[in-house]
Amino acid sequence: MSTSETRIAPPLDRPAFARLPRDADGPVFAEPWQAQAFALAVRLSEAGWFSWHEWTLALGEQFRSAAARGEPDDGSRYYEHWLAALESLVTAKGLSDPAALSERKHAWAEAYRRTPHGEPVALAAAMRGT
Amino acid sequence: MSHAHTHDHDHAPEHSEVPSDPALRVKALESLLVEKGLVDPAALDAIIDAYERKIGPRNGARIVARAWTDPAFKQRLLDDATAAIAEMGFAGRQGEHMVAVENTPAVHNMVVCTLCSCYPWPVLGLPPLWYKSAPYRSRAVIDPRGVLHEFGLDLAPEVEIRVWDSTSEVRYLVLPERPAGTEAMSADELAEMVTRDSMIGAERLSAPGKGAAA
């Protein structure tokens, strides 16, 4: 149990963590989308759309699925699992559905492609669903 | 994520770089939920801001410093951490059910969440990556002494190590030992030296300047 794979500290000298934003106490979010995904889960739970217990079960399910796929679980994909749990719970609670999420994702990608660099990116009115 | 960005710079207009797949999925979720009125974008921003900067480990450090300097508060903290922490104005969200565990010369406490990453956000901010990693989650329980060794903390064999497994219902805060040589320091000064890792039990504190000329 003393190989590099199981070494867990100090983590900040690992190449995989080299690009993480950090403060004196360590990394916070690697990318803004992680903080946004975090806030969405907290807010939906606060608003009563699901309990925090339901949330931990959904997140744990993503960890188990990742382990079953043989993915390394070193924390680096943590927020990808968080996001997958969020999508599954939002779908399970009927707040949205996979087709709408996929369609909206592609609409955002298209909006970025056609927006000149430096200008705010907005979805075209015609592409917004109802 | 390695986006080749070595061409097209001379072409006008240069279009915005398309975000990563997860970033687009989050934007899709957020925009759909906001349009349906299910979440308020201002509330989302407030959460992000709070957890990124306002909350952080400083709240926990203030709790520890007060416990070191106020014996009555320390007793309340150990008796009912949820109430004692709420007394300091740090209630809410996932920190509702808190338990404080005290380190002594004979006992060292450390906290883990073996299921996922339950963590007392309102007092410690966002969990560090290592806390969320599978090796820490699995090994903290079966080999705490080895894990602490990797953090640079070698405890004497006679020190008992207690490992607390957080859940969605109960979160733990380690009350570290107050280092010798800090008797003259104020609560504010003490709070400055309390680290996040010491409140998870991954570190023991020493007085500032210890080992140096001071």
Coordinates of C-alpha atoms in Angstrom, one line a residue:
Chain A
M1 CA 0.0 0.0 0.0
S2 CA 2.9 2.4 -0.4
T3 CA 2.9 2.7 -4.2
S4 CA 2.4 6.0 -5.9
E5 CA -1.1 5.0 -6.8
T6 CA -2.2 4.8 -3.2
R7 CA -0.2 7.8 -2.0
I8 CA -2.8 10.5 -1.1
A9 CA -0.7 13.3 0.4
P10 CA 0.6 15.7 -0.3
P11 CA -1.6 15.8 -3.4
L12 CA -0.6 19.2 -4.8
D13 CA 2.7 18.0 -6.2
R14 CA 0.9 15.5 -8.4
P15 CA 1.1 16.4 -12.1
A16 CA -2.7 15.8 -12.4
F17 CA -3.3 18.6 -9.9
A18 CA -0.7 21.0 -11.4
R19 CA -3.3 23.3 -13.0
L20 CA -5.7 23.5 -10.1
P21 CA -6.5 26.9 -8.8
R22 CA -5.6 27.0 -5.1
D23 CA -5.3 29.2 -2.1
A24 CA -3.2 28.8 1.1
D25 CA -5.5 26.0 2.2
G26 CA -5.4 24.1 -1.1
P27 CA -7.5 23.7 -4.2
V28 CA -11.0 25.1 -4.5
F29 CA -12.6 24.5 -7.8
A30 CA -10.6 23.4 -10.8
E31 CA -13.0 25.1 -13.2
P32 CA -16.0 27.5 -12.8
W33 CA -18.5 24.9 -14.1
Q34 CA -17.7 22.8 -11.0
A35 CA -18.7 25.7 -8.7
Q36 CA -21.9 26.2 -10.8
A37 CA -22.8 22.5 -10.6
F38 CA -22.1 22.6 -6.9
A39 CA -24.4 25.6 -6.4
L40 CA -27.2 24.1 -8.5
A41 CA -27.3 20.9 -6.3
V42 CA -27.3 22.9 -3.1
R43 CA -30.0 25.4 -4.3
L44 CA -32.3 22.7 -5.7
S45 CA -32.0 20.8 -2.4
E46 CA -32.6 24.0 -0.4
A47 CA -35.7 24.7 -2.5
G48 CA -37.0 21.2 -1.6
W49 CA -36.8 19.5 -5.0
F50 CA -34.8 16.7 -3.4
S51 CA -33.4 16.1 0.1
W52 CA -29.7 16.2 0.8
H53 CA -29.9 12.5 1.6
E54 CA -31.3 11.8 -1.8
W55 CA -28.4 13.8 -3.2
T56 CA -25.8 11.8 -1.4
L57 CA -27.4 8.5 -2.7
A58 CA -27.4 9.8 -6.3
L59 CA -23.7 10.9 -6.0
G60 CA -22.7 7.6 -4.4
E61 CA -24.4 5.8 -7.2
Q62 CA -22.2 7.7 -9.7
F63 CA -19.1 6.7 -7.7
R64 CA -20.1 3.1 -7.8
S65 CA -20.8 3.2 -11.6
A66 CA -17.4 4.8 -12.2
A67 CA -15.7 2.1 -10.1
A68 CA -17.7 -0.6 -12.0
R69 CA -16.3 0.8 -15.2
G70 CA -12.8 0.6 -13.8
E71 CA -12.2 4.3 -13.8
P72 CA -9.5 5.5 -11.4
D73 CA -11.2 7.3 -8.5
D74 CA -8.5 9.7 -7.3
G75 CA -10.9 12.7 -6.9
S76 CA -9.9 14.2 -10.2
R77 CA -13.3 13.3 -11.8
Y78 CA -15.2 14.2 -8.7
Y79 CA -17.2 17.0 -10.3
E80 CA -18.0 15.0 -13.4
H81 CA -19.7 12.5 -11.1
W82 CA -21.4 15.4 -9.4
L83 CA -22.7 16.7 -12.7
A84 CA -23.9 13.2 -13.8
A85 CA -25.7 12.8 -10.4
L86 CA -27.3 16.2 -10.9
E87 CA -28.6 15.3 -14.4
S88 CA -30.0 12.0 -13.2
L89 CA -31.7 13.5 -10.2
V90 CA -33.2 16.4 -12.2
T91 CA -34.5 13.9 -14.7
A92 CA -35.8 11.6 -12.0
K93 CA -37.7 14.5 -10.3
G94 CA -39.2 15.5 -13.6
L95 CA -37.5 19.0 -13.6
S96 CA -36.1 18.4 -17.1
D97 CA -35.4 15.5 -19.4
P98 CA -32.4 14.1 -21.3
A99 CA -33.6 15.3 -24.7
A100 CA -34.1 18.9 -23.5
L101 CA -30.7 18.9 -21.8
S102 CA -29.0 17.6 -24.9
E103 CA -30.8 20.0 -27.2
R104 CA -29.9 22.9 -24.9
K105 CA -26.3 21.8 -24.7
H106 CA -25.9 21.8 -28.4
A107 CA -27.7 25.2 -28.6
W108 CA -25.1 26.7 -26.2
A109 CA -22.2 25.2 -28.3
E110 CA -23.6 26.7 -31.4
A111 CA -24.1 30.0 -29.7
Y112 CA -20.4 30.1 -28.7
R113 CA -19.4 29.2 -32.3
R114 CA -21.2 32.1 -33.8
T115 CA -20.5 34.7 -31.2
P116 CA -17.4 36.9 -31.9
H117 CA -14.7 36.6 -29.3
G118 CA -15.1 39.1 -26.5
E119 CA -18.9 39.5 -26.9
P120 CA -21.3 38.0 -24.4
V121 CA -22.7 34.7 -25.6
A122 CA -26.4 34.4 -25.6
L123 CA -28.8 31.8 -27.0
A124 CA -30.7 33.0 -30.1
A125 CA -34.3 33.6 -29.3
A126 CA -35.4 31.1 -31.9
M127 CA -33.3 28.4 -30.3
R128 CA -34.7 28.7 -26.9
G129 CA -37.2 26.1 -26.0
T130 CA -40.3 26.8 -24.1
Chain B
M1 CA -9.4 19.1 -22.4
S2 CA -6.3 19.9 -24.4
H3 CA -7.7 22.2 -26.9
A4 CA -5.3 22.9 -29.8
H5 CA -5.2 26.6 -30.1
T6 CA -2.5 27.2 -32.6
H7 CA -4.3 28.4 -35.7
D8 CA -6.9 30.9 -36.9
H9 CA -5.5 33.8 -34.9
D10 CA -5.2 35.8 -38.0
H11 CA -8.7 35.2 -39.2
A12 CA -11.4 37.7 -38.3
P13 CA -13.7 37.5 -36.6
E14 CA -12.3 35.0 -34.1
H15 CA -15.3 33.2 -32.5
S16 CA -15.6 32.4 -28.9
E17 CA -14.0 29.2 -27.8
V18 CA -16.6 26.5 -27.2
P19 CA -16.6 25.4 -23.5
S20 CA -15.8 21.9 -22.5
D21 CA -18.6 19.2 -22.5
P22 CA -19.3 19.4 -18.8
A23 CA -19.3 23.2 -18.9
L24 CA -21.9 23.1 -21.6
R25 CA -24.0 20.5 -19.7
V26 CA -24.0 22.8 -16.6
K27 CA -25.0 25.8 -18.7
A28 CA -27.8 23.7 -20.2
L29 CA -29.0 22.6 -16.8
E30 CA -28.8 26.1 -15.3
S31 CA -30.5 27.9 -18.2
L32 CA -33.4 25.4 -18.4
L33 CA -34.0 25.4 -14.6
V34 CA -33.7 29.2 -14.5
E35 CA -36.2 29.6 -17.3
K36 CA -38.7 27.3 -15.5
G37 CA -38.3 29.5 -12.4
L38 CA -36.9 26.5 -10.4
V39 CA -33.7 28.3 -9.4
D40 CA -32.8 31.9 -9.0
P41 CA -29.5 32.8 -10.7
A42 CA -28.8 35.4 -7.9
A43 CA -29.1 32.6 -5.3
L44 CA -26.7 30.5 -7.3
D45 CA -24.1 33.3 -7.5
A46 CA -24.5 33.9 -3.7
I47 CA -23.8 30.2 -3.0
I48 CA -20.7 30.1 -5.3
D49 CA -19.4 33.3 -3.7
A50 CA -20.0 32.1 -0.2
Y51 CA -18.3 28.8 -0.6
E52 CA -15.4 30.1 -2.6
R53 CA -14.5 33.0 -0.5
K54 CA -16.7 34.0 2.4
I55 CA -17.1 30.7 4.3
G56 CA -13.9 28.6 3.9
P57 CA -12.0 27.2 6.8
R58 CA -12.0 30.6 8.6
N59 CA -15.4 29.9 10.3
G60 CA -14.1 26.7 11.7
A61 CA -10.9 28.3 12.9
R62 CA -12.9 30.9 14.8
I63 CA -14.9 28.2 16.5
V64 CA -11.6 26.4 17.5
A65 CA -10.0 29.6 18.8
R66 CA -13.0 30.4 20.9
A67 CA -13.1 27.0 22.3
W68 CA -9.4 27.3 23.3
T69 CA -10.0 30.7 25.1
D70 CA -13.6 30.2 26.5
P71 CA -13.9 27.1 28.6
A72 CA -17.7 27.4 28.9
F73 CA -18.0 27.6 25.1
K74 CA -15.7 24.7 24.7
Q75 CA -18.0 22.6 27.0
R76 CA -21.1 23.7 25.0
L77 CA -19.3 22.8 21.8
L78 CA -18.4 19.3 23.0
D79 CA -21.9 18.8 24.5
D80 CA -23.9 20.0 21.5
A81 CA -21.8 21.3 18.6
T82 CA -24.8 22.1 16.4
A83 CA -26.1 24.6 19.0
A84 CA -22.7 26.0 19.8
I85 CA -21.9 26.6 16.2
A86 CA -25.3 28.1 15.5
E87 CA -24.6 30.4 18.5
M88 CA -21.7 31.8 16.5
G89 CA -23.9 32.4 13.4
F90 CA -22.6 29.5 11.3
A91 CA -25.8 27.5 10.8
G92 CA -27.4 26.3 7.7
R93 CA -27.1 24.0 4.7
Q94 CA -25.2 20.8 5.3
G95 CA -23.7 21.7 8.6
E96 CA -26.9 21.2 10.6
H97 CA -25.9 18.2 12.6
M98 CA -22.4 18.7 13.9
V99 CA -20.3 16.8 16.4
A100 CA -17.0 18.2 17.7
V101 CA -14.4 15.7 18.8
E102 CA -11.4 16.8 20.9
N103 CA -7.8 15.9 20.3
T104 CA -5.7 15.3 23.5
P105 CA -2.2 14.1 24.1
A106 CA -3.7 10.6 24.3
V107 CA -6.3 10.7 21.5
H108 CA -6.1 11.9 17.9
N109 CA -9.4 12.2 15.9
M110 CA -9.6 12.2 12.2
V111 CA -12.6 12.5 9.9
V112 CA -13.5 10.7 6.7
C113 CA -16.6 10.1 4.6
T114 CA -16.3 6.6 3.3
L115 CA -19.5 6.8 1.2
C116 CA -18.8 10.0 -0.8
S117 CA -17.6 13.3 0.6
C118 CA -19.9 14.5 3.4
Y119 CA -18.2 17.5 4.9
P120 CA -19.1 20.4 7.2
W121 CA -19.2 23.1 4.5
P122 CA -20.5 25.9 6.6
V123 CA -17.5 25.7 8.9
L124 CA -14.8 24.3 6.6
G125 CA -15.7 25.5 3.1
L126 CA -15.3 23.2 0.2
P127 CA -13.6 19.8 0.8
P128 CA -10.0 19.4 -0.5
L129 CA -9.5 17.0 -3.3
W130 CA -7.7 14.4 -1.2
Y131 CA -10.7 14.2 1.1
K132 CA -12.8 13.2 -1.9
S133 CA -10.2 10.7 -3.2
A134 CA -10.9 7.0 -3.1
P135 CA -7.6 6.2 -1.4
Y136 CA -8.4 8.5 1.5
R137 CA -12.0 7.3 1.8
S138 CA -11.0 3.7 1.9
R139 CA -7.7 3.8 3.8
A140 CA -8.5 6.3 6.5
V141 CA -10.5 3.6 8.2
I142 CA -8.3 0.6 7.7
D143 CA -4.9 2.2 8.1
P144 CA -5.3 5.7 9.7
R145 CA -1.7 5.6 11.1
G146 CA -0.3 5.0 7.6
V147 CA -2.5 7.7 6.1
L148 CA -1.4 10.2 8.7
H149 CA 2.2 9.3 8.1
E150 CA 1.7 10.3 4.4
F151 CA 0.4 13.7 5.7
G152 CA 3.7 14.0 7.5
L153 CA 2.1 13.2 10.9
D154 CA 3.8 10.4 12.9
L155 CA 1.9 9.8 16.1
A156 CA 3.5 7.9 19.0
P157 CA 2.3 4.3 19.2
E158 CA 0.5 4.9 22.5
V159 CA -1.7 7.6 20.9
E160 CA -5.2 6.3 20.2
I161 CA -6.6 7.2 16.8
R162 CA -10.3 7.6 16.4
V163 CA -11.7 7.7 12.9
W164 CA -15.1 9.3 12.4
D165 CA -17.2 8.5 9.3
S166 CA -19.3 11.4 8.2
T167 CA -22.7 10.8 6.7
S168 CA -25.4 13.0 5.2
E169 CA -26.8 13.3 8.8
V170 CA -23.8 13.8 11.0
R171 CA -20.6 15.9 10.3
Y172 CA -17.6 16.1 12.5
L173 CA -15.3 18.9 13.4
V174 CA -11.9 18.1 15.0
L175 CA -11.0 20.4 17.9
P176 CA -7.2 20.3 17.6
E177 CA -4.9 20.6 20.7
R178 CA -3.9 24.2 21.5
P179 CA -0.1 24.3 20.9
A180 CA 2.2 25.1 23.8
G181 CA 3.6 28.5 23.7
T182 CA 0.4 30.2 22.5
E183 CA -0.9 31.2 26.0
A184 CA -0.4 34.9 25.4
M185 CA -2.3 34.9 22.0
S186 CA -5.7 36.4 21.5
A187 CA -8.6 34.4 20.0
D188 CA -8.1 36.3 16.7
E189 CA -4.4 35.5 16.6
L190 CA -5.2 31.9 17.5
A191 CA -7.8 31.7 14.7
E192 CA -5.1 32.7 12.2
M193 CA -3.0 29.6 13.0
V194 CA -5.8 27.0 12.9
T195 CA -5.6 25.2 9.5
R196 CA -8.3 23.4 7.6
D197 CA -6.4 20.1 7.8
S198 CA -6.1 20.3 11.5
M199 CA -9.9 20.5 11.8
I200 CA -10.2 17.3 9.7
G201 CA -7.5 15.6 11.8
A202 CA -4.9 15.4 9.1
E203 CA -2.5 17.7 10.9
R204 CA -1.4 18.7 14.4
L205 CA -0.7 22.3 15.1
S206 CA 2.5 23.8 16.4
A207 CA 3.0 27.3 17.7
P208 CA 4.0 29.8 15.0
G209 CA 7.7 30.4 14.9
K210 CA 8.4 27.1 16.6
G211 CA 11.8 25.8 15.5
A212 CA 12.8 29.3 14.3
A213 CA 14.6 31.9 16.3
A214 CA 11.4 33.1 17.9

